[in-house]
């Protein structure tokens, strides 16, 4: 793999070039196979976006000479916690092509996403980043700049149909980082708490 050919690209999810979006959908299918068949142009058109548009999905891709090696999406929404309002973002659908796993591509992309979220690159303007990962992946995300929130549970879904990260059968860790001065000053309020994220029915825990 020639490192100099690697490109970090970003697009609003719905505006991702079709030739790249098709590859991203294939990577999703490779990592998380659907129960039924999903092939052909009509199925791909139906899946042009994976996320709720209200979460302003931004796709980031690591591409080598036209081949998508790794992909993720950044989602964002306002939240209220402990009586204060914040602009929160999170990582979703982080995936690396099976044939090139173990070569650092996923870490490079997640690190780049962390930098973009922290620095307000790409117009994100976030106070903090929050998401959950499976416990075995905690060290991977820590190596890319994220930090665990001890005892913190993200409550996804909706207020009417909550989807908490500590539901039976889950073994999730909440990862975060605090970008704005206001968020850094109130970091302790995010420890050992139930955090009402409520991203909706499509992206239940983003």
CSV table of C-alpha atoms in Angstrom, one decimal:
chain,number,residue,atom,x,y,z
A,1,UNK,CA,0.0,0.0,0.0
A,2,UNK,CA,1.5,3.3,-1.1
A,3,UNK,CA,0.8,5.8,1.8
A,4,UNK,CA,1.2,8.8,-0.5
A,5,UNK,CA,-1.9,7.7,-2.5
A,6,UNK,CA,-4.1,7.7,0.5
A,7,UNK,CA,-6.8,10.4,0.7
A,8,UNK,CA,-9.0,11.5,3.5
A,9,UNK,CA,-12.3,12.7,2.0
A,10,UNK,CA,-15.4,14.0,3.6
A,11,UNK,CA,-18.9,14.6,2.2
A,12,UNK,CA,-22.4,15.1,3.6
A,13,UNK,CA,-23.6,11.5,3.5
A,14,UNK,CA,-26.3,12.2,0.8
A,15,UNK,CA,-23.7,14.0,-1.4
A,16,UNK,CA,-21.1,11.2,-1.3
A,17,UNK,CA,-20.1,10.4,-4.9
A,18,UNK,CA,-22.0,7.4,-6.1
A,19,UNK,CA,-18.9,5.3,-6.9
A,20,UNK,CA,-17.7,5.8,-3.3
A,21,UNK,CA,-21.1,5.4,-1.7
A,22,UNK,CA,-21.6,2.1,-3.4
A,23,UNK,CA,-18.3,0.9,-1.9
A,24,UNK,CA,-19.3,2.2,1.6
A,25,UNK,CA,-22.6,0.2,1.4
A,26,UNK,CA,-20.6,-2.9,0.4
A,27,UNK,CA,-18.3,-2.4,3.4
A,28,UNK,CA,-21.4,-2.1,5.7
A,29,UNK,CA,-22.8,-5.3,4.2
A,30,UNK,CA,-19.4,-7.0,4.7
A,31,UNK,CA,-19.3,-6.0,8.4
A,32,UNK,CA,-23.0,-6.2,9.3
A,33,UNK,CA,-24.8,-8.5,6.8
A,34,UNK,CA,-28.5,-7.8,6.3
A,35,UNK,CA,-31.0,-10.6,6.9
A,36,UNK,CA,-32.3,-10.5,3.4
A,37,UNK,CA,-30.8,-9.9,-0.1
A,38,UNK,CA,-29.8,-6.4,-0.9
A,39,UNK,CA,-28.3,-6.1,-4.4
A,40,UNK,CA,-28.9,-4.2,-7.6
A,41,UNK,CA,-29.3,-0.5,-8.4
A,42,UNK,CA,-32.7,-0.1,-6.8
A,43,UNK,CA,-31.5,-1.4,-3.4
A,44,UNK,CA,-28.5,0.8,-3.5
A,45,UNK,CA,-30.7,3.8,-4.4
A,46,UNK,CA,-32.9,3.0,-1.4
A,47,UNK,CA,-29.8,3.0,0.8
A,48,UNK,CA,-28.3,6.2,-0.5
A,49,UNK,CA,-28.4,7.4,3.1
A,50,UNK,CA,-28.1,5.2,6.2
A,51,UNK,CA,-28.8,7.9,8.9
A,52,UNK,CA,-31.5,10.3,10.0
A,53,UNK,CA,-31.0,13.5,8.0
A,54,UNK,CA,-31.9,15.4,11.2
A,55,UNK,CA,-28.5,14.3,12.6
A,56,UNK,CA,-26.6,16.0,9.7
A,57,UNK,CA,-24.6,12.9,8.8
A,58,UNK,CA,-21.1,13.6,7.5
A,59,UNK,CA,-19.2,10.8,5.9
A,60,UNK,CA,-15.4,10.5,6.2
A,61,UNK,CA,-13.5,8.1,3.9
A,62,UNK,CA,-10.0,6.8,3.6
A,63,UNK,CA,-9.5,6.1,0.0
A,64,UNK,CA,-6.6,4.6,-1.9
A,65,UNK,CA,-6.6,5.2,-5.7
A,66,UNK,CA,-10.4,5.1,-5.8
A,67,UNK,CA,-10.8,2.2,-3.3
A,68,UNK,CA,-12.5,2.9,0.0
A,69,UNK,CA,-10.4,1.3,2.7
A,70,UNK,CA,-12.2,2.6,5.7
A,71,UNK,CA,-15.3,4.7,6.4
A,72,UNK,CA,-17.2,6.3,9.2
A,73,UNK,CA,-20.0,8.8,9.7
A,74,UNK,CA,-20.2,11.7,12.2
A,75,UNK,CA,-23.6,12.5,13.5
A,76,UNK,CA,-24.6,15.6,15.5
A,77,UNK,CA,-27.4,17.0,17.6
A,78,UNK,CA,-28.1,19.4,20.5
A,79,UNK,CA,-28.5,17.7,23.9
A,80,UNK,CA,-29.4,19.0,27.4
A,81,UNK,CA,-27.6,17.5,30.4
A,82,UNK,CA,-27.6,18.6,34.0
A,83,UNK,CA,-29.5,21.8,33.0
A,84,UNK,CA,-27.1,22.9,30.3
A,85,UNK,CA,-27.2,22.7,26.5
A,86,UNK,CA,-24.4,21.3,24.3
A,87,UNK,CA,-23.8,20.5,20.7
A,88,UNK,CA,-22.8,16.8,20.7
A,89,UNK,CA,-21.4,14.7,17.9
A,90,UNK,CA,-20.7,11.0,17.7
A,91,UNK,CA,-19.1,8.3,15.5
A,92,UNK,CA,-21.2,5.8,13.7
A,93,UNK,CA,-20.7,2.9,11.3
A,94,UNK,CA,-16.9,2.8,11.7
A,95,UNK,CA,-15.7,0.1,9.3
A,96,UNK,CA,-12.6,-1.1,7.5
A,97,UNK,CA,-12.4,-3.3,4.4
A,98,UNK,CA,-11.7,-6.8,5.7
A,99,UNK,CA,-8.8,-7.4,3.2
A,100,UNK,CA,-6.8,-4.5,4.7
A,101,UNK,CA,-7.6,-4.7,8.4
A,102,UNK,CA,-4.7,-4.6,10.8
A,103,UNK,CA,-2.8,-2.0,8.8
A,104,UNK,CA,-3.8,1.1,10.8
A,105,UNK,CA,-6.4,2.4,8.3
A,106,UNK,CA,-9.2,2.5,10.8
A,107,UNK,CA,-7.1,4.2,13.5
A,108,UNK,CA,-6.0,6.8,11.0
A,109,UNK,CA,-9.6,7.6,10.0
A,110,UNK,CA,-10.9,7.7,13.6
A,111,UNK,CA,-8.0,9.9,14.6
A,112,UNK,CA,-8.8,12.3,11.7
A,113,UNK,CA,-12.5,12.3,12.7
A,114,UNK,CA,-11.5,13.2,16.3
A,115,UNK,CA,-9.3,16.1,15.0
A,116,UNK,CA,-12.1,17.4,12.8
A,117,UNK,CA,-14.6,17.3,15.6
A,118,UNK,CA,-12.2,18.9,18.1
A,119,UNK,CA,-11.0,21.7,15.8
A,120,UNK,CA,-14.4,22.6,14.2
A,121,UNK,CA,-13.0,21.5,10.8
A,122,UNK,CA,-15.7,20.7,8.3
A,123,UNK,CA,-18.0,23.2,10.0
A,124,UNK,CA,-18.9,20.8,12.9
A,125,UNK,CA,-18.6,23.3,15.8
A,126,UNK,CA,-19.2,20.7,18.6
A,127,UNK,CA,-18.9,21.1,22.3
A,128,UNK,CA,-18.2,17.4,22.8
A,129,UNK,CA,-18.1,14.0,21.2
A,130,UNK,CA,-20.0,11.0,22.6
A,131,UNK,CA,-20.6,7.4,21.4
A,132,UNK,CA,-20.5,3.8,22.6
A,133,UNK,CA,-18.3,1.0,21.5
A,134,UNK,CA,-18.1,-2.7,22.3
A,135,UNK,CA,-15.8,-3.1,25.3
A,136,UNK,CA,-13.0,-5.0,23.3
A,137,UNK,CA,-12.7,-1.9,21.1
A,138,UNK,CA,-12.1,0.6,24.0
A,139,UNK,CA,-8.3,0.5,23.6
A,140,UNK,CA,-8.6,1.1,19.8
A,141,UNK,CA,-10.6,4.3,20.3
A,142,UNK,CA,-8.3,5.4,23.1
A,143,UNK,CA,-5.4,5.2,20.7
A,144,UNK,CA,-7.2,7.5,18.4
A,145,UNK,CA,-7.8,10.3,21.0
A,146,UNK,CA,-11.0,9.2,22.7
A,147,UNK,CA,-11.5,8.6,26.5
A,148,UNK,CA,-13.9,6.4,28.4
A,149,UNK,CA,-16.5,7.9,30.6
A,150,UNK,CA,-16.6,5.6,33.7
A,151,UNK,CA,-20.1,4.6,34.7
A,152,UNK,CA,-21.8,6.6,32.0
A,153,UNK,CA,-24.8,5.1,30.1
A,154,UNK,CA,-26.0,6.7,26.8
A,155,UNK,CA,-29.8,6.6,26.5
A,156,UNK,CA,-30.6,6.4,22.8
A,157,UNK,CA,-33.8,6.0,20.9
A,158,UNK,CA,-36.5,8.4,21.9
A,159,UNK,CA,-38.1,9.6,25.2
A,160,UNK,CA,-41.1,7.4,24.3
A,161,UNK,CA,-39.0,4.4,23.4
A,162,UNK,CA,-35.6,4.7,25.1
A,163,UNK,CA,-32.7,2.5,24.0
A,164,UNK,CA,-30.0,2.5,26.7
A,165,UNK,CA,-26.5,1.3,26.2
A,166,UNK,CA,-26.7,-0.9,29.3
A,167,UNK,CA,-29.7,-2.9,28.1
A,168,UNK,CA,-29.4,-6.7,28.6
A,169,UNK,CA,-27.0,-8.4,26.2
A,170,UNK,CA,-25.0,-5.3,25.6
A,171,UNK,CA,-21.4,-4.8,26.8
A,172,UNK,CA,-20.8,-1.2,25.8
A,173,UNK,CA,-18.3,1.5,26.9
A,174,UNK,CA,-19.2,5.2,26.5
A,175,UNK,CA,-16.3,7.1,24.9
A,176,UNK,CA,-16.0,10.9,24.7
A,177,UNK,CA,-13.9,13.9,24.5
A,178,UNK,CA,-14.6,17.5,25.4
A,179,UNK,CA,-13.9,20.2,22.9
A,180,UNK,CA,-15.3,23.6,24.0
A,181,UNK,CA,-14.3,25.4,27.2
A,182,UNK,CA,-17.9,25.1,28.5
A,183,UNK,CA,-17.8,21.3,28.0
A,184,UNK,CA,-14.4,20.9,29.5
A,185,UNK,CA,-15.5,22.9,32.6
A,186,UNK,CA,-18.5,20.6,33.2
A,187,UNK,CA,-16.8,17.3,32.3
A,188,UNK,CA,-17.5,15.8,35.8
A,189,UNK,CA,-21.2,16.1,35.1
A,190,UNK,CA,-20.8,13.5,32.4
A,191,UNK,CA,-19.3,10.8,34.7
A,192,UNK,CA,-21.4,8.1,36.3
A,193,UNK,CA,-24.6,9.3,34.9
A,194,UNK,CA,-27.4,8.4,32.5
A,195,UNK,CA,-27.0,10.7,29.5
A,196,UNK,CA,-30.1,11.3,27.4
A,197,UNK,CA,-28.9,11.4,23.9
A,198,UNK,CA,-32.2,10.5,22.1
A,199,UNK,CA,-31.0,10.4,18.4
A,200,UNK,CA,-34.2,8.8,17.3
A,201,UNK,CA,-35.5,5.5,15.9
A,202,UNK,CA,-33.1,5.2,13.0
A,203,UNK,CA,-29.8,5.9,14.8
A,204,UNK,CA,-30.7,4.5,18.2
A,205,UNK,CA,-27.2,4.8,19.7
A,206,UNK,CA,-25.5,6.3,16.7
